[in-house]
């Protein structure tokens, strides 16, 4: 029954990579806690770099500075 | 003052259906807990089927298999 | 497959009231969107009144003023 | 290490305004709690007015009524 | 910079198991997306079984029925 | 109508500090976006250090190492 929410920046993540994240997290919850994969939900949110801040600065701005 | 977040897959939900969800949840909180509708907030997130996983698999992939 | 998160202040909500919220939201999603209750998840978060703010003020402080 | 999520309606917020929100929240956490800005994360979610409800009504509908 | 939120029922999860979840998710994001572990955050929420519903029913009630 | 969720580690934050966070975030949204404080909600979640991970490690473990 676990619910997992993964937030990452929207920077070209492929459908195949999303599939790997979903499979990986679901297996992790089965291996560590014995959770049933059938009822494990994973939701991936892709956030525009303008809308994500770290260090008090937008990621879009950091990317322009090569970070 | 309640805050409700509804996450559903992005599969053609109409504006009218969203209105019904918002009205229904707001009434439920009034009926069960006596919460004032004027300050009840509801946010609906529509998640692409590529970004939602259940059973360790993307919903987009499940849909192709007829699930 | 919907996921619903209900945030309310921690002010003596009973287990029976929680059961009604869970049942009501699940039925609403079935009625409006045809979602399968078996895979609808509802999580209720009870937030201490010191940790919830509205109007720039803690709810605990508002309660003392009779609001 | 704080994580802050700001949800607002999607109504023409500029990149510059987002930058101010990110900087402002990060400074607030430094000033009030001594949190290190380098590891403070802020995520802004812009929600379509059709998907946000208050008073049991969509914001899109309220806007049409001049609210 | 990813942020991951894991919600599970509050049923005796040990500190060691939490450590494994945190390490596992962080490694998964490094392996699949090349994300830097130093800035990956994971937050685990343990939800009382009275507050988690599935199938329109509290998990606490399901547990009593042996589910 | 904004909704803000602040997640911090549970390490002795006082009620007065919470009041300052709530007031500060509410004012920020008024100043930057013209949002009405009366309908701005702020929810603060205090997360046990065992349940928060960064760098693939629990914060509780980091604290023991003096970080």
mmCIF file of C-alpha atoms in Angstrom:
data_model
loop_
_atom_site.group_PDB
_atom_site.id
_atom_site.type_symbol
_atom_site.label_atom_id
_atom_site.label_comp_id
_atom_site.label_asym_id
_atom_site.label_seq_id
_atom_site.Cartn_x
_atom_site.Cartn_y
_atom_site.Cartn_z
ATOM 1 C CA UNK A 1 0.000 0.000 0.000
ATOM 2 C CA UNK A 2 2.936 2.439 0.014
ATOM 3 C CA UNK A 3 2.727 5.704 -1.892
ATOM 4 C CA UNK A 4 5.935 7.224 -3.221
ATOM 5 C CA UNK A 5 6.272 10.659 -4.800
ATOM 6 C CA UNK A 6 9.470 11.469 -6.702
ATOM 7 C CA UNK A 7 10.090 15.093 -7.639
ATOM 8 C CA UNK A 8 12.793 15.816 -10.186
ATOM 9 C CA UNK A 9 13.589 18.690 -12.503
ATOM 10 C CA UNK A 10 12.011 18.581 -15.964
ATOM 11 C CA UNK A 11 15.112 18.029 -18.036
ATOM 12 C CA UNK A 12 14.490 15.365 -20.644
ATOM 13 C CA UNK A 13 13.787 12.309 -18.516
ATOM 14 C CA UNK A 14 12.781 9.481 -20.860
ATOM 15 C CA UNK A 15 9.845 7.112 -20.479
ATOM 16 C CA UNK A 16 12.327 4.258 -20.091
ATOM 17 C CA UNK A 17 14.063 6.027 -17.205
ATOM 18 C CA UNK A 18 10.693 6.611 -15.535
ATOM 19 C CA UNK A 19 9.923 2.901 -15.899
ATOM 20 C CA UNK A 20 13.214 2.080 -14.157
ATOM 21 C CA UNK A 21 12.476 4.457 -11.291
ATOM 22 C CA UNK A 22 9.007 2.956 -10.793
ATOM 23 C CA UNK A 23 10.293 -0.613 -10.918
ATOM 24 C CA UNK A 24 13.263 0.162 -8.677
ATOM 25 C CA UNK A 25 11.289 1.892 -5.935
ATOM 26 C CA UNK A 26 8.626 -0.813 -5.958
ATOM 27 C CA UNK A 27 11.245 -3.559 -5.600
ATOM 28 C CA UNK A 28 12.990 -1.642 -2.819
ATOM 29 C CA UNK A 29 9.780 -1.498 -0.775
ATOM 30 C CA UNK A 30 9.240 -5.214 -1.320
ATOM 31 C CA UNK A 31 12.804 -6.096 -0.339
ATOM 32 C CA UNK A 32 13.099 -3.856 2.729
ATOM 33 C CA UNK A 33 9.558 -3.913 4.127
ATOM 34 C CA UNK A 34 7.864 -6.848 2.378
ATOM 35 C CA UNK A 35 5.310 -4.532 0.724
ATOM 36 C CA UNK A 36 3.134 -6.025 -1.990
ATOM 37 C CA UNK A 37 4.114 -4.551 -5.401
ATOM 38 C CA UNK A 38 0.510 -4.850 -6.623
ATOM 39 C CA UNK A 39 -0.590 -2.057 -4.299
ATOM 40 C CA UNK A 40 2.521 0.120 -4.350
ATOM 41 C CA UNK A 41 1.985 3.427 -6.133
ATOM 42 C CA UNK A 42 4.685 5.699 -7.500
ATOM 43 C CA UNK A 43 4.060 9.191 -8.870
ATOM 44 C CA UNK A 44 6.823 11.122 -10.638
ATOM 45 C CA UNK A 45 6.529 14.917 -10.809
ATOM 46 C CA UNK A 46 8.711 16.742 -13.319
ATOM 47 C CA UNK A 47 9.194 20.331 -12.180
ATOM 48 C CA UNK A 48 10.261 23.125 -14.587
ATOM 49 C CA UNK A 49 13.722 24.449 -13.662
ATOM 50 C CA UNK A 50 12.203 27.927 -13.260
ATOM 51 C CA UNK A 51 10.020 26.551 -10.465
ATOM 52 C CA UNK A 52 12.701 24.716 -8.473
ATOM 53 C CA UNK A 53 15.029 26.578 -6.166
ATOM 54 C CA UNK A 54 18.119 25.572 -4.243
ATOM 55 C CA UNK A 55 20.555 27.869 -2.497
ATOM 56 C CA UNK A 56 17.930 30.599 -2.832
ATOM 57 C CA UNK A 57 18.243 30.536 -6.633
ATOM 58 C CA UNK A 58 16.226 29.064 -9.498
ATOM 59 C CA UNK A 59 17.737 25.923 -11.042
ATOM 60 C CA UNK A 60 17.247 27.576 -14.466
ATOM 61 C CA UNK A 61 19.573 30.330 -13.315
ATOM 62 C CA UNK A 62 22.089 27.858 -11.903
ATOM 63 C CA UNK A 63 22.121 25.927 -15.169
ATOM 64 C CA UNK A 64 23.073 29.143 -17.021
ATOM 65 C CA UNK A 65 26.028 29.439 -14.675
ATOM 66 C CA UNK A 66 27.059 25.879 -15.523
ATOM 67 C CA UNK A 67 25.932 24.332 -12.215
ATOM 68 C CA UNK B 1 -9.567 25.187 6.707
ATOM 69 C CA UNK B 2 -9.021 21.690 5.299
ATOM 70 C CA UNK B 3 -6.719 21.143 2.338
ATOM 71 C CA UNK B 4 -7.399 18.215 0.030
ATOM 72 C CA UNK B 5 -5.153 17.018 -2.783
ATOM 73 C CA UNK B 6 -6.565 14.581 -5.327
ATOM 74 C CA UNK B 7 -4.125 12.862 -7.664
ATOM 75 C CA UNK B 8 -5.545 11.090 -10.685
ATOM 76 C CA UNK B 9 -4.172 9.968 -14.024
ATOM 77 C CA UNK B 10 -4.381 12.480 -16.879
ATOM 78 C CA UNK B 11 -6.942 10.729 -19.032
ATOM 79 C CA UNK B 12 -9.517 13.207 -20.287
ATOM 80 C CA UNK B 13 -11.136 14.372 -17.069
ATOM 81 C CA UNK B 14 -13.582 17.145 -17.954
ATOM 82 C CA UNK B 15 -13.968 20.488 -16.229
ATOM 83 C CA UNK B 16 -17.467 19.443 -15.184
ATOM 84 C CA UNK B 17 -16.120 16.302 -13.500
ATOM 85 C CA UNK B 18 -13.511 18.380 -11.676
ATOM 86 C CA UNK B 19 -16.288 20.685 -10.466
ATOM 87 C CA UNK B 20 -18.158 17.673 -9.087
ATOM 88 C CA UNK B 21 -15.070 16.380 -7.271
ATOM 89 C CA UNK B 22 -14.452 19.798 -5.699
ATOM 90 C CA UNK B 23 -18.072 20.205 -4.649
ATOM 91 C CA UNK B 24 -18.338 16.637 -3.375
ATOM 92 C CA UNK B 25 -15.196 16.709 -1.229
ATOM 93 C CA UNK B 26 -16.107 20.113 0.211
ATOM 94 C CA UNK B 27 -19.586 18.890 1.175
ATOM 95 C CA UNK B 28 -18.135 15.710 2.681
ATOM 96 C CA UNK B 29 -15.888 17.726 5.004
ATOM 97 C CA UNK B 30 -18.815 19.903 6.019
ATOM 98 C CA UNK B 31 -21.077 16.915 6.683
ATOM 99 C CA UNK B 32 -18.566 14.743 8.559
ATOM 100 C CA UNK B 33 -16.492 17.337 10.419
ATOM 101 C CA UNK B 34 -18.525 20.546 10.224
ATOM 102 C CA UNK B 35 -15.778 22.299 8.244
ATOM 103 C CA UNK B 36 -16.638 25.657 6.694
ATOM 104 C CA UNK B 37 -16.780 25.300 2.869
ATOM 105 C CA UNK B 38 -15.575 28.902 2.436
ATOM 106 C CA UNK B 39 -12.110 27.948 3.654
ATOM 107 C CA UNK B 40 -11.872 24.405 2.286
ATOM 108 C CA UNK B 41 -9.336 24.075 -0.530
ATOM 109 C CA UNK B 42 -9.165 21.282 -3.068
ATOM 110 C CA UNK B 43 -6.322 20.824 -5.556
ATOM 111 C CA UNK B 44 -6.573 18.248 -8.353
ATOM 112 C CA UNK B 45 -3.331 16.990 -9.914
ATOM 113 C CA UNK B 46 -3.569 15.195 -13.250
ATOM 114 C CA UNK B 47 -0.545 12.936 -13.678
ATOM 115 C CA UNK B 48 0.600 11.658 -17.112
ATOM 116 C CA UNK B 49 0.207 7.867 -17.319
ATOM 117 C CA UNK B 50 3.944 7.590 -18.052
ATOM 118 C CA UNK B 51 4.627 9.124 -14.637
ATOM 119 C CA UNK B 52 2.304 6.955 -12.552
ATOM 120 C CA UNK B 53 3.304 3.462 -11.535
ATOM 121 C CA UNK B 54 1.433 0.623 -9.899
ATOM 122 C CA UNK B 55 2.572 -2.973 -9.560
ATOM 123 C CA UNK B 56 6.053 -1.741 -10.504
ATOM 124 C CA UNK B 57 4.844 -0.767 -13.978
ATOM 125 C CA UNK B 58 3.865 2.498 -15.704
ATOM 126 C CA UNK B 59 0.116 2.989 -16.148
ATOM 127 C CA UNK B 60 0.834 3.834 -19.803
ATOM 128 C CA UNK B 61 2.250 0.340 -20.196
ATOM 129 C CA UNK B 62 -0.674 -1.242 -18.342
ATOM 130 C CA UNK B 63 -3.151 0.579 -20.590
ATOM 131 C CA UNK B 64 -1.454 -0.965 -23.662
ATOM 132 C CA UNK B 65 -2.054 -4.363 -22.104
ATOM 133 C CA UNK B 66 -5.730 -3.508 -21.671
ATOM 134 C CA UNK B 67 -5.602 -2.974 -17.896
ATOM 135 C CA UNK C 1 -5.690 4.226 -8.748
ATOM 136 C CA UNK C 2 -6.399 7.683 -7.310
ATOM 137 C CA UNK C 3 -4.488 8.990 -4.318
ATOM 138 C CA UNK C 4 -6.176 11.491 -2.028
ATOM 139 C CA UNK C 5 -4.530 13.377 0.809
ATOM 140 C CA UNK C 6 -6.748 15.173 3.318
ATOM 141 C CA UNK C 7 -5.079 17.611 5.693
ATOM 142 C CA UNK C 8 -7.088 18.776 8.707
ATOM 143 C CA UNK C 9 -6.238 20.301 12.063
ATOM 144 C CA UNK C 10 -5.614 17.856 14.915
ATOM 145 C CA UNK C 11 -8.648 18.608 17.021
ATOM 146 C CA UNK C 12 -10.222 15.381 18.243
ATOM 147 C CA UNK C 13 -11.288 13.745 14.994
ATOM 148 C CA UNK C 14 -12.634 10.284 15.860
ATOM 149 C CA UNK C 15 -11.809 7.017 14.138
ATOM 150 C CA UNK C 16 -15.450 6.805 13.030
ATOM 151 C CA UNK C 17 -15.237 10.222 11.365
ATOM 152 C CA UNK C 18 -12.045 9.173 9.574
ATOM 153 C CA UNK C 19 -13.826 6.052 8.336
ATOM 154 C CA UNK C 20 -16.598 8.248 6.913
ATOM 155 C CA UNK C 21 -14.115 10.533 5.140
ATOM 156 C CA UNK C 22 -12.336 7.551 3.590
ATOM 157 C CA UNK C 23 -15.576 5.902 2.496
ATOM 158 C CA UNK C 24 -17.031 9.170 1.194
ATOM 159 C CA UNK C 25 -14.033 10.187 -0.897
ATOM 160 C CA UNK C 26 -13.675 6.694 -2.334
ATOM 161 C CA UNK C 27 -17.348 6.634 -3.353
ATOM 162 C CA UNK C 28 -17.071 10.112 -4.854
ATOM 163 C CA UNK C 29 -14.224 9.014 -7.130
ATOM 164 C CA UNK C 30 -16.202 5.964 -8.187
ATOM 165 C CA UNK C 31 -19.351 7.990 -8.897
ATOM 166 C CA UNK C 32 -17.721 10.904 -10.749
ATOM 167 C CA UNK C 33 -14.847 9.184 -12.564
ATOM 168 C CA UNK C 34 -15.636 5.476 -12.384
ATOM 169 C CA UNK C 35 -12.495 4.761 -10.366
ATOM 170 C CA UNK C 36 -12.160 1.315 -8.807
ATOM 171 C CA UNK C 37 -12.479 1.595 -4.997
ATOM 172 C CA UNK C 38 -10.109 -1.363 -4.545
ATOM 173 C CA UNK C 39 -7.158 0.739 -5.706
ATOM 174 C CA UNK C 40 -8.195 4.136 -4.344
ATOM 175 C CA UNK C 41 -5.974 5.322 -1.491
ATOM 176 C CA UNK C 42 -6.820 7.978 1.048
ATOM 177 C CA UNK C 43 -4.353 9.390 3.583
ATOM 178 C CA UNK C 44 -5.521 11.715 6.358
ATOM 179 C CA UNK C 45 -2.941 14.010 7.974
ATOM 180 C CA UNK C 46 -3.852 15.596 11.289
ATOM 181 C CA UNK C 47 -1.798 18.760 11.753
ATOM 182 C CA UNK C 48 -1.224 20.338 15.202
ATOM 183 C CA UNK C 49 -2.908 23.773 15.417
ATOM 184 C CA UNK C 50 0.485 25.324 16.204
ATOM 185 C CA UNK C 51 1.718 24.141 12.798
ATOM 186 C CA UNK C 52 -1.194 25.379 10.672
ATOM 187 C CA UNK C 53 -1.449 28.998 9.658
ATOM 188 C CA UNK C 54 -4.151 31.008 7.982
ATOM 189 C CA UNK C 55 -4.320 34.780 7.655
ATOM 190 C CA UNK C 56 -0.647 34.835 8.663
ATOM 191 C CA UNK C 57 -1.507 33.485 12.125
ATOM 192 C CA UNK C 58 -1.317 30.084 13.842
ATOM 193 C CA UNK C 59 -4.669 28.322 14.219
ATOM 194 C CA UNK C 60 -3.762 27.757 17.904
ATOM 195 C CA UNK C 61 -3.641 31.536 18.296
ATOM 196 C CA UNK C 62 -6.901 31.997 16.399
ATOM 197 C CA UNK C 63 -8.626 29.423 18.620
ATOM 198 C CA UNK C 64 -7.620 31.447 21.710
ATOM 199 C CA UNK C 65 -9.340 34.446 20.158
ATOM 200 C CA UNK C 66 -12.487 32.359 19.649
ATOM 201 C CA UNK C 67 -12.106 31.919 15.880
ATOM 202 C CA UNK D 1 17.770 20.837 4.592
ATOM 203 C CA UNK D 2 14.230 22.253 4.568
ATOM 204 C CA UNK D 3 11.856 21.475 1.730
ATOM 205 C CA UNK D 4 9.171 24.012 0.863
ATOM 206 C CA UNK D 5 6.325 23.488 -1.580
ATOM 207 C CA UNK D 6 4.348 26.522 -2.731
ATOM 208 C CA UNK D 7 1.097 25.897 -4.583
ATOM 209 C CA UNK D 8 -0.457 28.829 -6.437
ATOM 210 C CA UNK D 9 -2.948 29.195 -9.254
ATOM 211 C CA UNK D 10 -1.514 29.268 -12.773
ATOM 212 C CA UNK D 11 -2.259 32.859 -13.671
ATOM 213 C CA UNK D 12 0.737 34.455 -15.339
ATOM 214 C CA UNK D 13 3.366 34.296 -12.607
ATOM 215 C CA UNK D 14 6.644 35.528 -14.086
ATOM 216 C CA UNK D 15 10.058 33.931 -13.745
ATOM 217 C CA UNK D 16 11.196 36.998 -11.826
ATOM 218 C CA UNK D 17 8.370 36.601 -9.313
ATOM 219 C CA UNK D 18 9.283 32.941 -8.860
ATOM 220 C CA UNK D 19 12.886 33.963 -8.214
ATOM 221 C CA UNK D 20 11.675 36.352 -5.496
ATOM 222 C CA UNK D 21 9.554 33.657 -3.845
ATOM 223 C CA UNK D 22 12.486 31.230 -3.824
ATOM 224 C CA UNK D 23 14.909 33.797 -2.454
ATOM 225 C CA UNK D 24 12.412 35.071 0.116
ATOM 226 C CA UNK D 25 11.485 31.684 1.548
ATOM 227 C CA UNK D 26 15.118 30.595 1.681
ATOM 228 C CA UNK D 27 16.105 33.753 3.578
ATOM 229 C CA UNK D 28 13.155 33.337 5.956
ATOM 230 C CA UNK D 29 14.305 29.838 6.926
ATOM 231 C CA UNK D 30 17.827 31.121 7.479
ATOM 232 C CA UNK D 31 16.659 34.059 9.599
ATOM 233 C CA UNK D 32 14.102 32.193 11.745
ATOM 234 C CA UNK D 33 15.714 28.761 12.107
ATOM 235 C CA UNK D 34 19.322 29.232 11.022
ATOM 236 C CA UNK D 35 18.881 26.815 8.098
ATOM 237 C CA UNK D 36 21.686 26.686 5.535
ATOM 238 C CA UNK D 37 20.458 28.189 2.221
ATOM 239 C CA UNK D 38 22.719 25.820 0.253
ATOM 240 C CA UNK D 39 20.520 22.850 1.175
ATOM 241 C CA UNK D 40 17.113 24.553 1.244
ATOM 242 C CA UNK D 41 14.839 23.435 -1.588
ATOM 243 C CA UNK D 42 11.775 25.258 -2.851
ATOM 244 C CA UNK D 43 9.333 23.827 -5.385
ATOM 245 C CA UNK D 44 6.583 25.999 -6.899
ATOM 246 C CA UNK D 45 3.525 24.251 -8.346
ATOM 247 C CA UNK D 46 1.284 26.282 -10.651
ATOM 248 C CA UNK D 47 -2.202 24.763 -10.648
ATOM 249 C CA UNK D 48 -4.728 25.426 -13.461
ATOM 250 C CA UNK D 49 -7.730 27.399 -12.135
ATOM 251 C CA UNK D 50 -10.004 24.553 -13.279
ATOM 252 C CA UNK D 51 -8.188 22.237 -10.872
ATOM 253 C CA UNK D 52 -8.276 24.445 -7.767
ATOM 254 C CA UNK D 53 -11.391 24.687 -5.656
ATOM 255 C CA UNK D 54 -12.378 26.925 -2.782
ATOM 256 C CA UNK D 55 -15.826 27.316 -1.271
ATOM 257 C CA UNK D 56 -16.796 24.152 -3.156
ATOM 258 C CA UNK D 57 -16.293 25.916 -6.513
ATOM 259 C CA UNK D 58 -13.570 25.951 -9.172
ATOM 260 C CA UNK D 59 -11.405 29.089 -9.171
ATOM 261 C CA UNK D 60 -12.021 29.311 -12.944
ATOM 262 C CA UNK D 61 -15.717 29.671 -12.163
ATOM 263 C CA UNK D 62 -15.085 32.218 -9.416
ATOM 264 C CA UNK D 63 -12.939 34.289 -11.773
ATOM 265 C CA UNK D 64 -15.856 34.465 -14.231
ATOM 266 C CA UNK D 65 -17.960 35.900 -11.437
ATOM 267 C CA UNK D 66 -15.295 38.528 -10.781
ATOM 268 C CA UNK D 67 -13.957 36.974 -7.572
ATOM 269 C CA UNK E 1 18.395 17.774 -6.221
ATOM 270 C CA UNK E 2 15.575 15.215 -6.241
ATOM 271 C CA UNK E 3 13.040 15.106 -3.442
ATOM 272 C CA UNK E 4 11.383 11.801 -2.613
ATOM 273 C CA UNK E 5 8.494 11.292 -0.206
ATOM 274 C CA UNK E 6 7.685 7.763 0.921
ATOM 275 C CA UNK E 7 4.382 7.216 2.733
ATOM 276 C CA UNK E 8 3.913 3.925 4.563
ATOM 277 C CA UNK E 9 1.657 2.700 7.341
ATOM 278 C CA UNK E 10 2.978 3.121 10.890
ATOM 279 C CA UNK E 11 3.514 -0.502 11.781
ATOM 280 C CA UNK E 12 6.851 -0.954 13.504
ATOM 281 C CA UNK E 13 9.293 0.096 10.805
ATOM 282 C CA UNK E 14 12.769 0.066 12.348
ATOM 283 C CA UNK E 15 15.430 2.753 12.060
ATOM 284 C CA UNK E 16 17.600 0.265 10.170
ATOM 285 C CA UNK E 17 14.840 -0.323 7.598
ATOM 286 C CA UNK E 18 14.420 3.439 7.147
ATOM 287 C CA UNK E 19 18.164 3.719 6.556
ATOM 288 C CA UNK E 20 17.914 1.069 3.841
ATOM 289 C CA UNK E 21 15.018 2.863 2.141
ATOM 290 C CA UNK E 22 16.922 6.170 2.164
ATOM 291 C CA UNK E 23 20.115 4.584 0.841
ATOM 292 C CA UNK E 24 18.248 2.544 -1.781
ATOM 293 C CA UNK E 25 16.225 5.411 -3.230
ATOM 294 C CA UNK E 26 19.260 7.687 -3.308
ATOM 295 C CA UNK E 27 21.294 5.077 -5.186
ATOM 296 C CA UNK E 28 18.436 4.442 -7.605
ATOM 297 C CA UNK E 29 18.314 8.130 -8.576
ATOM 298 C CA UNK E 30 22.077 8.153 -9.063
ATOM 299 C CA UNK E 31 22.025 4.998 -11.181
ATOM 300 C CA UNK E 32 19.014 5.864 -13.380
ATOM 301 C CA UNK E 33 19.345 9.644 -13.725
ATOM 302 C CA UNK E 34 22.879 10.451 -12.569
ATOM 303 C CA UNK E 35 21.569 12.552 -9.682
ATOM 304 C CA UNK E 36 24.105 13.640 -7.065
ATOM 305 C CA UNK E 37 23.424 11.797 -3.761
ATOM 306 C CA UNK E 38 24.689 14.782 -1.775
ATOM 307 C CA UNK E 39 21.630 16.816 -2.737
ATOM 308 C CA UNK E 40 19.017 14.034 -2.862
ATOM 309 C CA UNK E 41 16.450 14.298 -0.065
ATOM 310 C CA UNK E 42 14.201 11.522 1.158
ATOM 311 C CA UNK E 43 11.373 12.008 3.654
ATOM 312 C CA UNK E 44 9.525 9.008 5.123
ATOM 313 C CA UNK E 45 6.026 9.585 6.525
ATOM 314 C CA UNK E 46 4.589 6.901 8.789
ATOM 315 C CA UNK E 47 0.800 7.122 8.731
ATOM 316 C CA UNK E 48 -1.387 5.613 11.507
ATOM 317 C CA UNK E 49 -3.490 2.736 10.144
ATOM 318 C CA UNK E 50 -6.620 4.594 11.263
ATOM 319 C CA UNK E 51 -5.696 7.411 8.862
ATOM 320 C CA UNK E 52 -4.963 5.323 5.756
ATOM 321 C CA UNK E 53 -7.761 4.013 3.611
ATOM 322 C CA UNK E 54 -7.852 1.591 0.726
ATOM 323 C CA UNK E 55 -10.933 0.022 -0.822
ATOM 324 C CA UNK E 56 -12.977 2.640 1.029
ATOM 325 C CA UNK E 57 -11.946 1.172 4.389
ATOM 326 C CA UNK E 58 -9.421 2.060 7.094
ATOM 327 C CA UNK E 59 -6.308 -0.120 7.126
ATOM 328 C CA UNK E 60 -6.863 -0.557 10.902
ATOM 329 C CA UNK E 61 -10.205 -2.174 10.070
ATOM 330 C CA UNK E 62 -8.662 -4.326 7.332
ATOM 331 C CA UNK E 63 -5.958 -5.554 9.728
ATOM 332 C CA UNK E 64 -8.676 -6.741 12.147
ATOM 333 C CA UNK E 65 -10.112 -8.791 9.311
ATOM 334 C CA UNK E 66 -6.699 -10.349 8.695
ATOM 335 C CA UNK E 67 -5.904 -8.389 5.525
ATOM 336 C CA UNK F 1 -5.564 31.109 -1.970
ATOM 337 C CA UNK F 2 -1.966 29.847 -1.914
ATOM 338 C CA UNK F 3 -1.050 26.718 -0.004
ATOM 339 C CA UNK F 4 2.462 26.392 1.391
ATOM 340 C CA UNK F 5 3.943 23.288 2.982
ATOM 341 C CA UNK F 6 7.192 23.636 4.934
ATOM 342 C CA UNK F 7 9.011 20.458 5.884
ATOM 343 C CA UNK F 8 11.756 20.710 8.499
ATOM 344 C CA UNK F 9 13.482 18.277 10.831
ATOM 345 C CA UNK F 10 11.900 17.823 14.259
ATOM 346 C CA UNK F 11 14.581 19.407 16.371
ATOM 347 C CA UNK F 12 13.019 21.681 18.976
ATOM 348 C CA UNK F 13 11.349 24.320 16.820
ATOM 349 C CA UNK F 14 9.382 26.618 19.144
ATOM 350 C CA UNK F 15 5.821 27.806 18.703
ATOM 351 C CA UNK F 16 7.165 31.359 18.358
ATOM 352 C CA UNK F 17 9.446 30.310 15.500
ATOM 353 C CA UNK F 18 6.526 28.597 13.773
ATOM 354 C CA UNK F 19 4.503 31.799 14.119
ATOM 355 C CA UNK F 20 7.333 33.731 12.430
ATOM 356 C CA UNK F 21 7.516 31.244 9.537
ATOM 357 C CA UNK F 22 3.750 31.455 9.000
ATOM 358 C CA UNK F 23 3.715 35.245 9.142
ATOM 359 C CA UNK F 24 6.798 35.565 6.943
ATOM 360 C CA UNK F 25 5.605 33.258 4.163
ATOM 361 C CA UNK F 26 2.161 34.868 4.149
ATOM 362 C CA UNK F 27 3.666 38.348 3.827
ATOM 363 C CA UNK F 28 6.016 37.168 1.076
ATOM 364 C CA UNK F 29 3.096 35.920 -1.024
ATOM 365 C CA UNK F 30 1.280 39.214 -0.491
ATOM 366 C CA UNK F 31 4.322 41.285 -1.418
ATOM 367 C CA UNK F 32 5.440 39.296 -4.483
ATOM 368 C CA UNK F 33 2.117 38.134 -5.932
ATOM 369 C CA UNK F 34 -0.516 40.286 -4.215
ATOM 370 C CA UNK F 35 -2.130 37.224 -2.611
ATOM 371 C CA UNK F 36 -4.744 37.876 0.086
ATOM 372 C CA UNK F 37 -3.337 36.803 3.502
ATOM 373 C CA UNK F 38 -6.852 35.851 4.682
ATOM 374 C CA UNK F 39 -6.891 32.851 2.355
ATOM 375 C CA UNK F 40 -3.212 31.886 2.445
ATOM 376 C CA UNK F 41 -2.598 28.583 4.229
ATOM 377 C CA UNK F 42 0.691 27.389 5.638
ATOM 378 C CA UNK F 43 1.293 23.887 7.008
ATOM 379 C CA UNK F 44 4.529 23.032 8.833
ATOM 380 C CA UNK F 45 5.570 19.374 9.000
ATOM 381 C CA UNK F 46 8.209 18.412 11.549
ATOM 382 C CA UNK F 47 9.918 15.219 10.426
ATOM 383 C CA UNK F 48 11.856 12.955 12.864
ATOM 384 C CA UNK F 49 15.570 12.925 12.002
ATOM 385 C CA UNK F 50 15.371 9.139 11.593
ATOM 386 C CA UNK F 51 12.876 9.664 8.745
ATOM 387 C CA UNK F 52 14.794 12.336 6.806
ATOM 388 C CA UNK F 53 17.636 11.395 4.530
ATOM 389 C CA UNK F 54 20.224 13.408 2.662
ATOM 390 C CA UNK F 55 23.351 12.126 0.952
ATOM 391 C CA UNK F 56 21.830 8.638 1.239
ATOM 392 C CA UNK F 57 22.034 8.798 5.055
ATOM 393 C CA UNK F 58 19.582 9.474 7.887
ATOM 394 C CA UNK F 59 19.884 12.927 9.444
ATOM 395 C CA UNK F 60 19.949 11.196 12.862
ATOM 396 C CA UNK F 61 23.103 9.422 11.749
ATOM 397 C CA UNK F 62 24.611 12.627 10.363
ATOM 398 C CA UNK F 63 23.938 14.439 13.651
ATOM 399 C CA UNK F 64 25.925 11.751 15.517
ATOM 400 C CA UNK F 65 28.851 12.484 13.239
ATOM 401 C CA UNK F 66 28.563 16.194 14.077
ATOM 402 C CA UNK F 67 27.021 17.271 10.759
#
